[in-house]
GROMACS .gro file of C-alpha atoms in nm:
model
  439
    1UNK     CA    1  -0.001  -0.001  -0.001
    2UNK     CA    2   0.158   0.314  -0.113
    3UNK     CA    3  -0.023   0.559   0.077
    4UNK     CA    4  -0.075   0.567   0.462
    5UNK     CA    5  -0.322   0.777   0.635
    6UNK     CA    6  -0.265   0.906   0.999
    7UNK     CA    7  -0.554   1.091   1.188
    8UNK     CA    8  -0.399   1.105   1.539
    9UNK     CA    9  -0.370   1.475   1.553
   10UNK     CA   10  -0.747   1.496   1.487
   11UNK     CA   11  -0.841   1.303   1.792
   12UNK     CA   12  -0.871   1.614   1.997
   13UNK     CA   13  -1.148   1.696   1.767
   14UNK     CA   14  -1.332   1.386   1.713
   15UNK     CA   15  -1.359   1.055   1.882
   16UNK     CA   16  -1.254   0.708   1.795
   17UNK     CA   17  -1.605   0.613   1.862
   18UNK     CA   18  -1.753   0.860   1.622
   19UNK     CA   19  -1.511   0.702   1.349
   20UNK     CA   20  -1.623   0.362   1.437
   21UNK     CA   21  -1.990   0.473   1.453
   22UNK     CA   22  -1.940   0.612   1.089
   23UNK     CA   23  -1.820   0.277   0.951
   24UNK     CA   24  -2.166   0.150   0.837
   25UNK     CA   25  -2.256   0.462   0.660
   26UNK     CA   26  -1.920   0.495   0.490
   27UNK     CA   27  -1.918   0.134   0.383
   28UNK     CA   28  -2.277   0.201   0.225
   29UNK     CA   29  -2.127   0.499   0.048
   30UNK     CA   30  -1.837   0.290  -0.086
   31UNK     CA   31  -2.079   0.033  -0.205
   32UNK     CA   32  -2.263   0.297  -0.393
   33UNK     CA   33  -1.956   0.383  -0.562
   34UNK     CA   34  -1.839   0.046  -0.646
   35UNK     CA   35  -2.161  -0.093  -0.734
   36UNK     CA   36  -2.223   0.203  -0.962
   37UNK     CA   37  -2.577   0.240  -0.806
   38UNK     CA   38  -2.572   0.602  -0.710
   39UNK     CA   39  -2.630   0.936  -0.894
   40UNK     CA   40  -2.397   1.019  -1.167
   41UNK     CA   41  -2.325   0.637  -1.223
   42UNK     CA   42  -2.298   0.687  -1.598
   43UNK     CA   43  -1.952   0.873  -1.524
   44UNK     CA   44  -1.787   0.606  -1.331
   45UNK     CA   45  -1.568   0.472  -1.617
   46UNK     CA   46  -1.254   0.585  -1.419
   47UNK     CA   47  -1.335   0.344  -1.157
   48UNK     CA   48  -1.193   0.036  -1.354
   49UNK     CA   49  -0.999   0.224  -1.627
   50UNK     CA   50  -0.666   0.100  -1.497
   51UNK     CA   51  -0.765  -0.251  -1.569
   52UNK     CA   52  -0.960  -0.203  -1.896
   53UNK     CA   53  -0.826   0.089  -2.076
   54UNK     CA   54  -0.779   0.068  -2.476
   55UNK     CA   55  -0.433  -0.080  -2.513
   56UNK     CA   56  -0.417   0.012  -2.890
   57UNK     CA   57  -0.478   0.389  -2.802
   58UNK     CA   58  -0.222   0.347  -2.519
   59UNK     CA   59   0.044   0.239  -2.760
   60UNK     CA   60  -0.039   0.523  -3.000
   61UNK     CA   61  -0.009   0.768  -2.716
   62UNK     CA   62   0.357   0.643  -2.670
   63UNK     CA   63   0.429   0.683  -3.041
   64UNK     CA   64   0.277   1.006  -3.085
   65UNK     CA   65   0.477   1.136  -2.760
   66UNK     CA   66   0.799   1.002  -2.911
   67UNK     CA   67   0.734   1.205  -3.236
   68UNK     CA   68   0.641   1.503  -3.048
   69UNK     CA   69   0.982   1.504  -2.859
   70UNK     CA   70   1.162   1.456  -3.189
   71UNK     CA   71   1.018   1.721  -3.394
   72UNK     CA   72   0.914   1.998  -3.131
   73UNK     CA   73   1.084   2.214  -2.890
   74UNK     CA   74   0.751   2.311  -2.734
   75UNK     CA   75   0.416   2.107  -2.685
   76UNK     CA   76   0.127   2.347  -2.625
   77UNK     CA   77  -0.163   2.180  -2.435
   78UNK     CA   78  -0.493   2.347  -2.493
   79UNK     CA   79  -0.759   2.268  -2.229
   80UNK     CA   80  -0.949   2.407  -1.940
   81UNK     CA   81  -1.052   2.235  -1.596
   82UNK     CA   82  -0.993   1.863  -1.605
   83UNK     CA   83  -0.862   1.864  -1.947
   84UNK     CA   84  -0.542   2.029  -1.818
   85UNK     CA   85  -0.505   2.014  -1.454
   86UNK     CA   86  -0.435   1.653  -1.415
   87UNK     CA   87  -0.168   1.653  -1.665
   88UNK     CA   88  -0.030   1.967  -1.535
   89UNK     CA   89  -0.029   1.823  -1.162
   90UNK     CA   90   0.184   1.515  -1.271
   91UNK     CA   91   0.401   1.706  -1.493
   92UNK     CA   92   0.488   1.966  -1.225
   93UNK     CA   93   0.522   1.717  -0.985
   94UNK     CA   94   0.767   1.488  -1.157
   95UNK     CA   95   0.980   1.716  -1.351
   96UNK     CA   96   1.298   1.885  -1.236
   97UNK     CA   97   1.289   2.257  -1.106
   98UNK     CA   98   1.540   2.342  -1.357
   99UNK     CA   99   1.552   2.232  -1.743
  100UNK     CA  100   1.923   2.197  -1.769
  101UNK     CA  101   1.909   1.921  -2.035
  102UNK     CA  102   1.665   2.127  -2.240
  103UNK     CA  103   1.406   1.884  -2.255
  104UNK     CA  104   1.065   1.937  -2.434
  105UNK     CA  105   0.902   2.247  -2.293
  106UNK     CA  106   0.537   2.206  -2.218
  107UNK     CA  107   0.301   2.524  -2.224
  108UNK     CA  108  -0.057   2.519  -2.118
  109UNK     CA  109  -0.295   2.744  -2.294
  110UNK     CA  110  -0.678   2.782  -2.314
  111UNK     CA  111  -0.732   2.773  -1.953
  112UNK     CA  112  -0.789   3.150  -1.913
  113UNK     CA  113  -0.923   3.455  -2.081
  114UNK     CA  114  -0.622   3.683  -2.068
  115UNK     CA  115  -0.545   3.858  -2.382
  116UNK     CA  116  -0.198   3.963  -2.255
  117UNK     CA  117  -0.118   3.587  -2.185
  118UNK     CA  118  -0.234   3.483  -2.536
  119UNK     CA  119  -0.044   3.764  -2.726
  120UNK     CA  120   0.279   3.693  -2.538
  121UNK     CA  121   0.243   3.332  -2.596
  122UNK     CA  122   0.209   3.383  -2.973
  123UNK     CA  123   0.515   3.606  -2.993
  124UNK     CA  124   0.710   3.353  -2.783
  125UNK     CA  125   0.621   3.066  -3.025
  126UNK     CA  126   0.725   3.255  -3.355
  127UNK     CA  127   1.055   3.127  -3.345
  128UNK     CA  128   0.986   2.792  -3.186
  129UNK     CA  129   0.931   2.467  -3.328
  130UNK     CA  130   0.593   2.348  -3.158
  131UNK     CA  131   0.315   2.091  -3.178
  132UNK     CA  132  -0.040   2.133  -3.035
  133UNK     CA  133  -0.235   1.902  -2.832
  134UNK     CA  134  -0.605   2.040  -2.818
  135UNK     CA  135  -0.823   1.876  -2.551
  136UNK     CA  136  -1.192   1.930  -2.571
  137UNK     CA  137  -1.491   1.695  -2.578
  138UNK     CA  138  -1.711   1.938  -2.783
  139UNK     CA  139  -1.451   2.180  -2.943
  140UNK     CA  140  -1.672   2.475  -2.860
  141UNK     CA  141  -1.586   2.553  -2.495
  142UNK     CA  142  -1.488   2.923  -2.518
  143UNK     CA  143  -1.142   2.930  -2.357
  144UNK     CA  144  -0.977   2.649  -2.535
  145UNK     CA  145  -1.167   2.706  -2.851
  146UNK     CA  146  -1.043   3.062  -2.885
  147UNK     CA  147  -0.675   2.950  -2.791
  148UNK     CA  148  -0.676   2.684  -3.067
  149UNK     CA  149  -0.801   2.916  -3.327
  150UNK     CA  150  -0.513   3.149  -3.269
  151UNK     CA  151  -0.244   2.882  -3.218
  152UNK     CA  152  -0.357   2.691  -3.501
  153UNK     CA  153  -0.340   2.976  -3.734
  154UNK     CA  154   0.028   3.058  -3.620
  155UNK     CA  155   0.126   2.692  -3.671
  156UNK     CA  156  -0.025   2.685  -4.016
  157UNK     CA  157   0.161   3.027  -4.102
  158UNK     CA  158   0.502   2.882  -3.978
  159UNK     CA  159   0.509   2.539  -4.130
  160UNK     CA  160   0.206   2.509  -4.374
  161UNK     CA  161  -0.126   2.363  -4.333
  162UNK     CA  162  -0.020   2.010  -4.460
  163UNK     CA  163   0.276   1.992  -4.198
  164UNK     CA  164   0.075   2.179  -3.925
  165UNK     CA  165  -0.187   1.892  -3.949
  166UNK     CA  166   0.088   1.643  -3.846
  167UNK     CA  167   0.182   1.845  -3.551
  168UNK     CA  168  -0.174   1.872  -3.402
  169UNK     CA  169  -0.332   1.620  -3.204
  170UNK     CA  170  -0.703   1.617  -3.107
  171UNK     CA  171  -0.811   1.459  -2.806
  172UNK     CA  172  -1.211   1.462  -2.815
  173UNK     CA  173  -1.515   1.271  -2.846
  174UNK     CA  174  -1.505   0.947  -3.041
  175UNK     CA  175  -1.797   1.042  -3.276
  176UNK     CA  176  -1.939   1.382  -3.244
  177UNK     CA  177  -1.852   1.742  -3.190
  178UNK     CA  178  -1.694   2.032  -3.356
  179UNK     CA  179  -1.337   1.924  -3.287
  180UNK     CA  180  -1.420   1.569  -3.410
  181UNK     CA  181  -1.537   1.714  -3.719
  182UNK     CA  182  -1.242   1.946  -3.774
  183UNK     CA  183  -1.003   1.669  -3.700
  184UNK     CA  184  -1.165   1.421  -3.947
  185UNK     CA  185  -1.140   1.693  -4.216
  186UNK     CA  186  -0.778   1.810  -4.142
  187UNK     CA  187  -0.637   1.452  -4.081
  188UNK     CA  188  -0.532   1.527  -3.721
  189UNK     CA  189  -0.417   1.221  -3.507
  190UNK     CA  190  -0.706   1.173  -3.247
  191UNK     CA  191  -0.750   1.031  -2.902
  192UNK     CA  192  -1.048   0.972  -2.718
  193UNK     CA  193  -1.213   1.156  -2.420
  194UNK     CA  194  -1.422   0.863  -2.285
  195UNK     CA  195  -1.791   0.934  -2.261
  196UNK     CA  196  -1.812   0.774  -1.921
  197UNK     CA  197  -1.530   0.975  -1.752
  198UNK     CA  198  -1.555   1.336  -1.647
  199UNK     CA  199  -1.287   1.582  -1.689
  200UNK     CA  200  -1.157   1.584  -1.328
  201UNK     CA  201  -1.133   1.205  -1.319
  202UNK     CA  202  -0.982   1.189  -1.671
  203UNK     CA  203  -0.607   1.237  -1.598
  204UNK     CA  204  -0.516   0.882  -1.663
  205UNK     CA  205  -0.685   0.869  -2.004
  206UNK     CA  206  -0.543   1.019  -2.309
  207UNK     CA  207  -0.648   1.366  -2.178
  208UNK     CA  208  -0.339   1.350  -1.942
  209UNK     CA  209  -0.132   1.067  -2.062
  210UNK     CA  210  -0.030   1.210  -2.400
  211UNK     CA  211   0.117   1.548  -2.243
  212UNK     CA  212   0.269   1.331  -1.959
  213UNK     CA  213   0.430   1.070  -2.194
  214UNK     CA  214   0.554   1.368  -2.431
  215UNK     CA  215   0.753   1.503  -2.131
  216UNK     CA  216   0.939   1.156  -2.114
  217UNK     CA  217   0.772   1.007  -1.803
  218UNK     CA  218   0.714   0.644  -1.757
  219UNK     CA  219   0.328   0.603  -1.808
  220UNK     CA  220   0.359   0.238  -1.745
  221UNK     CA  221   0.456   0.320  -1.388
  222UNK     CA  222   0.186   0.583  -1.358
  223UNK     CA  223  -0.092   0.322  -1.467
  224UNK     CA  224   0.065   0.060  -1.228
  225UNK     CA  225   0.012   0.297  -0.937
  226UNK     CA  226  -0.334   0.364  -1.020
  227UNK     CA  227  -0.375  -0.032  -1.077
  228UNK     CA  228  -0.258  -0.101  -0.738
  229UNK     CA  229  -0.468   0.177  -0.579
  230UNK     CA  230  -0.772   0.055  -0.734
  231UNK     CA  231  -0.707  -0.295  -0.602
  232UNK     CA  232  -0.648  -0.162  -0.236
  233UNK     CA  233  -0.964   0.045  -0.244
  234UNK     CA  234  -1.170  -0.239  -0.314
  235UNK     CA  235  -1.016  -0.494  -0.076
  236UNK     CA  236  -0.893  -0.311   0.236
  237UNK     CA  237  -1.096  -0.333   0.547
  238UNK     CA  238  -1.257  -0.021   0.689
  239UNK     CA  239  -1.006   0.012   0.964
  240UNK     CA  240  -0.702  -0.051   0.745
  241UNK     CA  241  -0.839   0.151   0.433
  242UNK     CA  242  -0.667   0.506   0.381
  243UNK     CA  243  -0.950   0.562   0.113
  244UNK     CA  244  -1.228   0.510   0.368
  245UNK     CA  245  -1.065   0.657   0.680
  246UNK     CA  246  -0.993   0.983   0.477
  247UNK     CA  247  -1.349   1.005   0.366
  248UNK     CA  248  -1.476   0.925   0.710
  249UNK     CA  249  -1.258   1.176   0.883
  250UNK     CA  250  -1.323   1.453   0.636
  251UNK     CA  251  -1.705   1.383   0.678
  252UNK     CA  252  -1.674   1.412   1.066
  253UNK     CA  253  -1.459   1.718   1.066
  254UNK     CA  254  -1.663   1.897   0.805
  255UNK     CA  255  -1.951   1.918   1.024
  256UNK     CA  256  -1.759   2.166   1.248
  257UNK     CA  257  -1.482   2.296   1.001
  258UNK     CA  258  -1.616   2.390   0.656
  259UNK     CA  259  -1.269   2.455   0.503
  260UNK     CA  260  -0.993   2.175   0.430
  261UNK     CA  261  -0.660   2.302   0.357
  262UNK     CA  262  -0.425   2.044   0.172
  263UNK     CA  263  -0.058   2.130   0.288
  264UNK     CA  264   0.251   2.021   0.124
  265UNK     CA  265   0.606   2.091   0.217
  266UNK     CA  266   0.740   2.014  -0.155
  267UNK     CA  267   0.643   2.301  -0.404
  268UNK     CA  268   0.641   2.025  -0.688
  269UNK     CA  269   0.318   1.938  -0.531
  270UNK     CA  270   0.135   2.275  -0.579
  271UNK     CA  271  -0.052   2.171  -0.888
  272UNK     CA  272  -0.163   1.840  -0.749
  273UNK     CA  273  -0.329   2.064  -0.491
  274UNK     CA  274  -0.494   2.268  -0.765
  275UNK     CA  275  -0.614   1.938  -0.937
  276UNK     CA  276  -0.736   1.844  -0.569
  277UNK     CA  277  -0.929   2.148  -0.545
  278UNK     CA  278  -1.113   2.112  -0.866
  279UNK     CA  279  -1.174   1.728  -0.787
  280UNK     CA  280  -1.333   1.815  -0.442
  281UNK     CA  281  -1.467   2.147  -0.508
  282UNK     CA  282  -1.644   2.057  -0.837
  283UNK     CA  283  -1.760   1.708  -0.702
  284UNK     CA  284  -1.871   1.794  -0.345
  285UNK     CA  285  -1.996   2.158  -0.359
  286UNK     CA  286  -2.339   2.170  -0.453
  287UNK     CA  287  -2.691   2.171  -0.293
  288UNK     CA  288  -2.534   2.422  -0.055
  289UNK     CA  289  -2.306   2.144   0.080
  290UNK     CA  290  -1.951   2.061   0.064
  291UNK     CA  291  -1.626   2.147   0.236
  292UNK     CA  292  -1.435   2.420   0.081
  293UNK     CA  293  -1.090   2.294  -0.071
  294UNK     CA  294  -0.796   2.535  -0.002
  295UNK     CA  295  -0.418   2.467  -0.036
  296UNK     CA  296  -0.092   2.598   0.099
  297UNK     CA  297   0.265   2.528   0.037
  298UNK     CA  298   0.478   2.514   0.364
  299UNK     CA  299   0.716   2.650   0.486
  300UNK     CA  300   0.671   2.927   0.238
  301UNK     CA  301   0.305   3.005   0.334
  302UNK     CA  302   0.377   2.994   0.698
  303UNK     CA  303   0.524   3.320   0.661
  304UNK     CA  304   0.206   3.467   0.522
  305UNK     CA  305  -0.099   3.258   0.605
  306UNK     CA  306   0.057   3.079   0.891
  307UNK     CA  307  -0.061   3.348   1.128
  308UNK     CA  308  -0.406   3.305   1.021
  309UNK     CA  309  -0.410   2.920   1.046
  310UNK     CA  310  -0.263   2.956   1.373
  311UNK     CA  311  -0.479   3.213   1.556
  312UNK     CA  312  -0.765   3.324   1.301
  313UNK     CA  313  -1.114   3.207   1.268
  314UNK     CA  314  -1.141   2.840   1.346
  315UNK     CA  315  -1.302   2.732   1.029
  316UNK     CA  316  -1.045   2.482   0.887
  317UNK     CA  317  -0.863   2.164   0.929
  318UNK     CA  318  -0.558   2.069   0.752
  319UNK     CA  319  -0.466   1.749   0.557
  320UNK     CA  320  -0.085   1.719   0.529
  321UNK     CA  321   0.063   1.550   0.231
  322UNK     CA  322   0.403   1.426   0.392
  323UNK     CA  323   0.663   1.300   0.137
  324UNK     CA  324   0.871   1.056   0.332
  325UNK     CA  325   1.168   1.038   0.099
  326UNK     CA  326   1.286   1.333  -0.107
  327UNK     CA  327   1.433   1.303  -0.464
  328UNK     CA  328   1.737   1.491  -0.371
  329UNK     CA  329   1.899   1.581  -0.029
  330UNK     CA  330   2.209   1.734   0.097
  331UNK     CA  331   2.394   1.752   0.434
  332UNK     CA  332   2.448   2.078   0.628
  333UNK     CA  333   2.788   2.161   0.707
  334UNK     CA  334   2.972   2.368   0.968
  335UNK     CA  335   3.096   2.732   0.899
  336UNK     CA  336   3.408   2.857   1.100
  337UNK     CA  337   3.229   3.173   1.187
  338UNK     CA  338   2.873   3.101   1.277
  339UNK     CA  339   2.720   3.435   1.186
  340UNK     CA  340   2.407   3.281   1.056
  341UNK     CA  341   2.377   3.080   1.396
  342UNK     CA  342   2.321   2.762   1.182
  343UNK     CA  343   2.609   2.546   1.299
  344UNK     CA  344   2.375   2.367   1.527
  345UNK     CA  345   2.253   2.197   1.199
  346UNK     CA  346   2.587   2.032   1.133
  347UNK     CA  347   2.574   1.693   1.001
  348UNK     CA  348   2.190   1.712   0.954
  349UNK     CA  349   2.022   1.642   0.615
  350UNK     CA  350   1.834   1.915   0.470
  351UNK     CA  351   1.510   1.713   0.464
  352UNK     CA  352   1.557   1.641   0.841
  353UNK     CA  353   1.498   2.025   0.891
  354UNK     CA  354   1.191   1.988   0.674
  355UNK     CA  355   1.053   1.688   0.873
  356UNK     CA  356   1.105   1.879   1.200
  357UNK     CA  357   0.930   2.188   1.052
  358UNK     CA  358   0.647   1.963   0.956
  359UNK     CA  359   0.605   1.804   1.282
  360UNK     CA  360   0.645   2.138   1.491
  361UNK     CA  361   0.391   2.300   1.263
  362UNK     CA  362   0.141   2.002   1.315
  363UNK     CA  363   0.171   2.056   1.688
  364UNK     CA  364   0.143   2.412   1.686
  365UNK     CA  365  -0.171   2.418   1.487
  366UNK     CA  366  -0.337   2.141   1.682
  367UNK     CA  367  -0.251   2.334   1.999
  368UNK     CA  368  -0.416   2.631   1.818
  369UNK     CA  369  -0.735   2.442   1.762
  370UNK     CA  370  -0.677   2.324   1.410
  371UNK     CA  371  -0.744   1.945   1.343
  372UNK     CA  372  -0.469   1.785   1.116
  373UNK     CA  373  -0.474   1.479   0.900
  374UNK     CA  374  -0.182   1.319   0.743
  375UNK     CA  375  -0.130   1.150   0.420
  376UNK     CA  376   0.207   0.969   0.406
  377UNK     CA  377   0.357   0.917   0.046
  378UNK     CA  378   0.683   0.730   0.002
  379UNK     CA  379   0.839   0.949  -0.255
  380UNK     CA  380   0.752   1.144  -0.569
  381UNK     CA  381   0.764   0.940  -0.873
  382UNK     CA  382   0.531   0.790  -1.148
  383UNK     CA  383   0.418   0.492  -0.942
  384UNK     CA  384   0.341   0.693  -0.637
  385UNK     CA  385   0.169   0.967  -0.823
  386UNK     CA  386  -0.058   0.732  -1.009
  387UNK     CA  387  -0.147   0.587  -0.660
  388UNK     CA  388  -0.205   0.919  -0.514
  389UNK     CA  389  -0.432   1.072  -0.775
  390UNK     CA  390  -0.649   0.746  -0.771
  391UNK     CA  391  -0.669   0.756  -0.391
  392UNK     CA  392  -0.803   1.110  -0.405
  393UNK     CA  393  -1.054   1.012  -0.673
  394UNK     CA  394  -1.183   0.715  -0.479
  395UNK     CA  395  -1.204   0.913  -0.165
  396UNK     CA  396  -1.384   1.181  -0.333
  397UNK     CA  397  -1.655   0.954  -0.459
  398UNK     CA  398  -1.712   0.797  -0.115
  399UNK     CA  399  -1.708   1.147   0.053
  400UNK     CA  400  -1.979   1.282  -0.201
  401UNK     CA  401  -2.206   0.972  -0.138
  402UNK     CA  402  -2.155   1.030   0.238
  403UNK     CA  403  -2.253   1.402   0.193
  404UNK     CA  404  -2.551   1.268  -0.032
  405UNK     CA  405  -2.455   1.457  -0.347
  406UNK     CA  406  -2.392   1.355  -0.702
  407UNK     CA  407  -2.003   1.338  -0.746
  408UNK     CA  408  -2.009   1.362  -1.112
  409UNK     CA  409  -2.229   1.662  -1.225
  410UNK     CA  410  -2.126   2.028  -1.203
  411UNK     CA  411  -2.449   2.234  -1.298
  412UNK     CA  412  -2.326   2.538  -1.144
  413UNK     CA  413  -2.041   2.584  -1.381
  414UNK     CA  414  -2.296   2.647  -1.670
  415UNK     CA  415  -2.431   2.947  -1.493
  416UNK     CA  416  -2.148   3.191  -1.577
  417UNK     CA  417  -2.117   3.040  -1.931
  418UNK     CA  418  -2.500   3.117  -2.008
  419UNK     CA  419  -2.432   3.493  -1.876
  420UNK     CA  420  -2.114   3.535  -2.074
  421UNK     CA  421  -2.268   3.394  -2.403
  422UNK     CA  422  -2.569   3.645  -2.340
  423UNK     CA  423  -2.330   3.933  -2.277
  424UNK     CA  424  -2.136   3.843  -2.589
  425UNK     CA  425  -2.460   3.843  -2.804
  426UNK     CA  426  -2.423   3.463  -2.898
  427UNK     CA  427  -2.700   3.370  -3.116
  428UNK     CA  428  -2.974   3.195  -2.910
  429UNK     CA  429  -2.917   3.385  -2.589
  430UNK     CA  430  -3.111   3.714  -2.690
  431UNK     CA  431  -3.371   3.705  -2.432
  432UNK     CA  432  -3.106   3.645  -2.149
  433UNK     CA  433  -2.904   3.934  -2.312
  434UNK     CA  434  -3.185   4.172  -2.259
  435UNK     CA  435  -3.250   4.047  -1.904
  436UNK     CA  436  -2.872   4.076  -1.786
  437UNK     CA  437  -2.817   4.404  -1.972
  438UNK     CA  438  -3.132   4.568  -1.800
  439UNK     CA  439  -2.963   4.462  -1.458
   0.00000   0.00000   0.00000
């Protein structure tokens, strides 16, 4: 089991008996998820995806990734929400901080409406050899559709329409939608957004795997981690299962603390937290229910938000993601003149400083009235990343069914889109346009 879960630092706030009493309800929620008998069950394809994904497409992903690395300096990934956050989470978590070997650069676009970002990106790519992976089930989602139109125009201008078609990869619906039609007409290589997997659960489909593989990461190990997580989620008893224990503790704490902060001491994990925020926020936040997902990177944010966490409104609990073994480490040395007063650290590993900062912070925050949960992960690599992300997805599904909400829809997301279309005078929105402009 690649993930361990520790709730000892929450026992000042919930009782062991409360956790035991929630067993029946948690197992019922788990059974609703696994048996696919609850609301949203038509979007549960991710549950068994590690064991039944399309091997032919999987092989094509590897070949396309190799071609992208061969003929491009940059891969531009166009998508928004779940169409980019999972890939970015894995890539940012696995890649080195500094690109000393000049590996393929990956840039994400179509996830904002900043004209400045788009203009500067187009200028940056003028003298770069680049490929495009556009990810959209419909092809008409505003943010990625605008970005794709502009980036496709630049690529065709640089290399010609025929060569551009060889450098554009469309991840979209299998049969329908504007992007599917265009890809067929232009001859783009295509990959599938499965009908039964929603965006925030899609990171280990072609949606995420093509960008991840293009960066040279081992997607076999990524899938192996998810495969093992699936097996553990299905077979571990309530008392031994981090999947069920995390869901149960969130449910108990959420009754009194409406905010959960996902904390990491490794900046590489910042985008895992961003993906986690979409996963839980979009899955759980409906019907006026749900825990608000926030994130902080320590120790950086201890020097900004740490004051509020320690002594501010008692509205939050923390879930600390503890990476047990760093990918790199060094030993502190002694200086002849101890001006910085750090010689007491002589002989200690840098990571030991991090670990003691983690322990000290947990104890301080618990004393300050902030419950703490801890997810322990061996190290950051493809296998553990695959396990971790599946762990969060499974726990999220159980959490939502505990809360009695549909984990797999997002009706509130459509509200801003309708208003935006109306205010932009999109055909079909004339009546709403009049109403909003009168407001």
